[in-house]
PDB file of C-alpha atoms in Angstrom:
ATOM      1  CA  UNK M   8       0.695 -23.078  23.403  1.00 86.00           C
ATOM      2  CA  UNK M   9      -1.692 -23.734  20.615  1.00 92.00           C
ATOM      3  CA  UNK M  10      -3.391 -21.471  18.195  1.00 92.00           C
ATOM      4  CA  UNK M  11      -6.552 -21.357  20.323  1.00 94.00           C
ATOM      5  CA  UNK M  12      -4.850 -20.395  23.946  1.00 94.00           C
ATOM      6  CA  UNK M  13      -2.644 -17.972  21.572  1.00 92.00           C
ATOM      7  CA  UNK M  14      -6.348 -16.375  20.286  1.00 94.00           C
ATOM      8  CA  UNK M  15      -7.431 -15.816  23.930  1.00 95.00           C
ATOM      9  CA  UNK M  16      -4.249 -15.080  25.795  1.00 94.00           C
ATOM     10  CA  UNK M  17      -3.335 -12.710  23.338  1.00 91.00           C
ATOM     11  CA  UNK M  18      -6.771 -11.293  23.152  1.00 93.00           C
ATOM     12  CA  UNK M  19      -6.922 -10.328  26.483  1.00 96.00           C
ATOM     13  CA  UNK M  20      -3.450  -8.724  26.734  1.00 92.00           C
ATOM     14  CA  UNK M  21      -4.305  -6.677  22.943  1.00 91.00           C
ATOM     15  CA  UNK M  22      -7.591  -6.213  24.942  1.00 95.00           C
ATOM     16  CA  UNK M  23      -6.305  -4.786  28.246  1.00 94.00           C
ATOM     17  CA  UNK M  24      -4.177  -2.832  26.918  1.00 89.00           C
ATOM     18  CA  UNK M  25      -6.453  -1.019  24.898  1.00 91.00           C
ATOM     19  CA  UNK M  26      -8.527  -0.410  27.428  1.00 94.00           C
ATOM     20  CA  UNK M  27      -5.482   0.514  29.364  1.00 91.00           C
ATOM     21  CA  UNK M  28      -4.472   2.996  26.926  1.00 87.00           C
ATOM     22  CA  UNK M  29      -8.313   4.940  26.413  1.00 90.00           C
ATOM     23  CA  UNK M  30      -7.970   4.942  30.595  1.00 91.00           C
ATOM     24  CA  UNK M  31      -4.847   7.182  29.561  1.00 84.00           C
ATOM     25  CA  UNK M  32      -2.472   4.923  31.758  1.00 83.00           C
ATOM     26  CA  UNK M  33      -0.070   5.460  28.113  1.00 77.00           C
ATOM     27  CA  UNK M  34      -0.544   8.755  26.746  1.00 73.00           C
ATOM     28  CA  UNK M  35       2.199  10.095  27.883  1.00 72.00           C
ATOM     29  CA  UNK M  36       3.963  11.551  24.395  1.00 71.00           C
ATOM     30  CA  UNK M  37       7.588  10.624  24.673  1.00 65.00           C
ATOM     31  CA  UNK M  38       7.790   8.409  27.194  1.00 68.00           C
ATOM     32  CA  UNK M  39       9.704   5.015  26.937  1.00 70.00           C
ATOM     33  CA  UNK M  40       5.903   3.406  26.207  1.00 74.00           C
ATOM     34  CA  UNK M  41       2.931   5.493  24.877  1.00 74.00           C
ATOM     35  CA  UNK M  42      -0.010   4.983  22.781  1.00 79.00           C
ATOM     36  CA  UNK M  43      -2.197   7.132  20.768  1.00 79.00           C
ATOM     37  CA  UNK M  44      -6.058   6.502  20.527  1.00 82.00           C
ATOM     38  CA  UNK M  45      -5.686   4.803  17.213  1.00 81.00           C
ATOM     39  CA  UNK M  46      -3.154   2.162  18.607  1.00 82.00           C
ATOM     40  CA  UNK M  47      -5.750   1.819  21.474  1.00 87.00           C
ATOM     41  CA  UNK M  48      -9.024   1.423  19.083  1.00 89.00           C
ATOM     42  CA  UNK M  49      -6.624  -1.287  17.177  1.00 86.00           C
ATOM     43  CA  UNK M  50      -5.478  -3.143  20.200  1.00 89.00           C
ATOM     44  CA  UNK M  51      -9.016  -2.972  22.026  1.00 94.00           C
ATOM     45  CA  UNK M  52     -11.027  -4.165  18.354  1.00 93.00           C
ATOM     46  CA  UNK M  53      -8.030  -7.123  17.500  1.00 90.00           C
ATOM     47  CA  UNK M  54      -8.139  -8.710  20.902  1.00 93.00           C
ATOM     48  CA  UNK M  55     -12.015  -8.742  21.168  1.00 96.00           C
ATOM     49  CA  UNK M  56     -11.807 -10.333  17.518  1.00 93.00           C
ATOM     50  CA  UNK M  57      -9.121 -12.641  18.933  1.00 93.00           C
ATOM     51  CA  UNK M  58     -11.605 -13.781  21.488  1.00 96.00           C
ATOM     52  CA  UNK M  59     -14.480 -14.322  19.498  1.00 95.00           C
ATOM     53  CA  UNK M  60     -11.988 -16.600  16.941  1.00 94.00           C
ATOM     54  CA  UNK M  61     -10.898 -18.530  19.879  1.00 94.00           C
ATOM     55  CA  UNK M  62     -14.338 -19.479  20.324  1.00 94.00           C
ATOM     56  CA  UNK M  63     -16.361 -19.321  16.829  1.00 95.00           C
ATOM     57  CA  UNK M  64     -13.810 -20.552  15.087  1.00 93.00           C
ATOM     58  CA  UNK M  65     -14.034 -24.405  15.387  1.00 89.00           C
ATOM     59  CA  UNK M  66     -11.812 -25.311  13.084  1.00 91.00           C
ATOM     60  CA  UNK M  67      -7.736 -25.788  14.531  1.00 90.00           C
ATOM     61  CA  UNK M  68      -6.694 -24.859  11.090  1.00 93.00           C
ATOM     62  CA  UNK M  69      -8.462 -21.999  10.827  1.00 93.00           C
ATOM     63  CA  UNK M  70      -7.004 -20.853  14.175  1.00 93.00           C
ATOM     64  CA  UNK M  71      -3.879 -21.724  13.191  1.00 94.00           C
ATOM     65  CA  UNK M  72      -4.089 -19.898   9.864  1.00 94.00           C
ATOM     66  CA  UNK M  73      -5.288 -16.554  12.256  1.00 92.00           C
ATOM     67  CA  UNK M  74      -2.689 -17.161  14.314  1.00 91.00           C
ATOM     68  CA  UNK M  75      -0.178 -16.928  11.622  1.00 92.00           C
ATOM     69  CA  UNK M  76      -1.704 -14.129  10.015  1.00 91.00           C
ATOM     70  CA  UNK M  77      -0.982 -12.534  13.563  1.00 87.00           C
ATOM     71  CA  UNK M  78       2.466 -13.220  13.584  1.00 88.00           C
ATOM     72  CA  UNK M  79       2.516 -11.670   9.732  1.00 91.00           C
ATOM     73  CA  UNK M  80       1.200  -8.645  10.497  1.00 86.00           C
ATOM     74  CA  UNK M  81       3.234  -7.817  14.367  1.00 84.00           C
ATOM     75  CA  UNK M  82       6.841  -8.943  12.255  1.00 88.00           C
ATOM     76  CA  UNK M  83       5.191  -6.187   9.559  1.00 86.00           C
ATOM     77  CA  UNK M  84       4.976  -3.614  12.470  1.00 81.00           C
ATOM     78  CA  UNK M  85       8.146  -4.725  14.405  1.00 82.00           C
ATOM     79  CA  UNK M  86      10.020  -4.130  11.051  1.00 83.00           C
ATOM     80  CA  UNK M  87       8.573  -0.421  10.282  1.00 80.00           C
ATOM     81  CA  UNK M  88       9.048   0.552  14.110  1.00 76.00           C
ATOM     82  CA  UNK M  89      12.468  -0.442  13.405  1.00 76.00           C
ATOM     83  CA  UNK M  90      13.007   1.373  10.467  1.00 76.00           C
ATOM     84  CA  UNK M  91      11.433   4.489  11.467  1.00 69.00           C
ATOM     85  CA  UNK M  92      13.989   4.051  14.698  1.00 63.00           C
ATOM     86  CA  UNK M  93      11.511   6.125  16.892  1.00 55.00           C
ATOM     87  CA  UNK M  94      11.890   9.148  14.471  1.00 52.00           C
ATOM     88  CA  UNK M  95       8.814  11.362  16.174  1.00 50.00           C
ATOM     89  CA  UNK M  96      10.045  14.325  13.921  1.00 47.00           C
ATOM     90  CA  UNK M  97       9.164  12.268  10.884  1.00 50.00           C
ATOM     91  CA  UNK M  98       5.503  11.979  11.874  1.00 51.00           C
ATOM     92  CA  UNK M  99       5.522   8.868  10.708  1.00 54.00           C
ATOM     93  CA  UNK M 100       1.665   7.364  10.948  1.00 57.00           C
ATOM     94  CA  UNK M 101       1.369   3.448   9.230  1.00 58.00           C
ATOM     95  CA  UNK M 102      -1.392   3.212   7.780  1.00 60.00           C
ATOM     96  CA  UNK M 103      -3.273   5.816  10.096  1.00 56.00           C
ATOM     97  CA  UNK M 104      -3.138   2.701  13.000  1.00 56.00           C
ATOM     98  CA  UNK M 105       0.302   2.921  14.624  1.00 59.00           C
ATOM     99  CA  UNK M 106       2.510   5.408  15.441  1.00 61.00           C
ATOM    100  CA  UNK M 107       5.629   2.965  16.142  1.00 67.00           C
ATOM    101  CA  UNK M 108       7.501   5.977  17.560  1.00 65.00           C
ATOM    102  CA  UNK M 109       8.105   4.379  21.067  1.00 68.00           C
ATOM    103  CA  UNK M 110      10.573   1.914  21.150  1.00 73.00           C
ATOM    104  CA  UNK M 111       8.298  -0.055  23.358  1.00 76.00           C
ATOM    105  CA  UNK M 112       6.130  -0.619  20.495  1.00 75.00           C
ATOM    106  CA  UNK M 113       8.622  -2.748  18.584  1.00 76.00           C
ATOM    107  CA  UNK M 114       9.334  -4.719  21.386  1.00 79.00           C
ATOM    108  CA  UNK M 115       5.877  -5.486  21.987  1.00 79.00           C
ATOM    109  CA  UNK M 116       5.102  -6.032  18.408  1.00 79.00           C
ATOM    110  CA  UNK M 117       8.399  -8.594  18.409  1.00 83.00           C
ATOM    111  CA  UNK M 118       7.083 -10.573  21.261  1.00 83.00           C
ATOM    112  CA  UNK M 119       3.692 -11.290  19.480  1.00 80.00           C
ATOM    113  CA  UNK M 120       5.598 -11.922  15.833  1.00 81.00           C
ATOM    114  CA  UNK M 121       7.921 -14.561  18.050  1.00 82.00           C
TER     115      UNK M 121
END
């Protein structure tokens, strides 16, 4: 896969399930995969941004850069999630943007590090 399928496959899945998520198909609290509105409005505003690279950014190495910067930030995420170990009790809230208290979330944010 290169950097600019990555930008719009990726887009569309951070995009979906945003949109996924405001429909309330993951609010439930608790359950094995759940998302708050701030993990939706993150998802739903990085994969319309991963779109629009795909596209206005003509430059491969540019994508590829984005594409790495990607990778940066999910292993970022995928390592907190981990070390917060789904610990709801901690209210643990990075940066305001991710809850990481399902354990879903760490698996997802592995897959798009990988």
């Amino acid at each position: 896969m290169n950097p600019k399928q990555f930008l719009q496959i990726g887009g569309a899945v951070l995009l979906l399930l945003g949109l996924l998520g405001f429909a309330g198909l993951f609010s439930q609290k608790g359950s094995f995969f759940w998302l708050d509105n701030s993990e939706n409005v993150a998802h739903t505003g990085l994969g319309i941004i991963a779109i629009a690279a795909a596209y206005l950014l003509k430059d491969a190495q540019a994508q590829k850069w984005l594409v790495a910067l990607v990778g940066v930030t999910a292993l970022f995420f995928t390592v907190v999630g981990f070390a917060v170990g789904g610990d709801t009790a901690s209210g643990v809230n990075t940066f305001g943007i991710a809850n990481l208290e399902s354990p879903a979330d760490d698996i997802l944010h592995r897959v798009v590090a990988v």
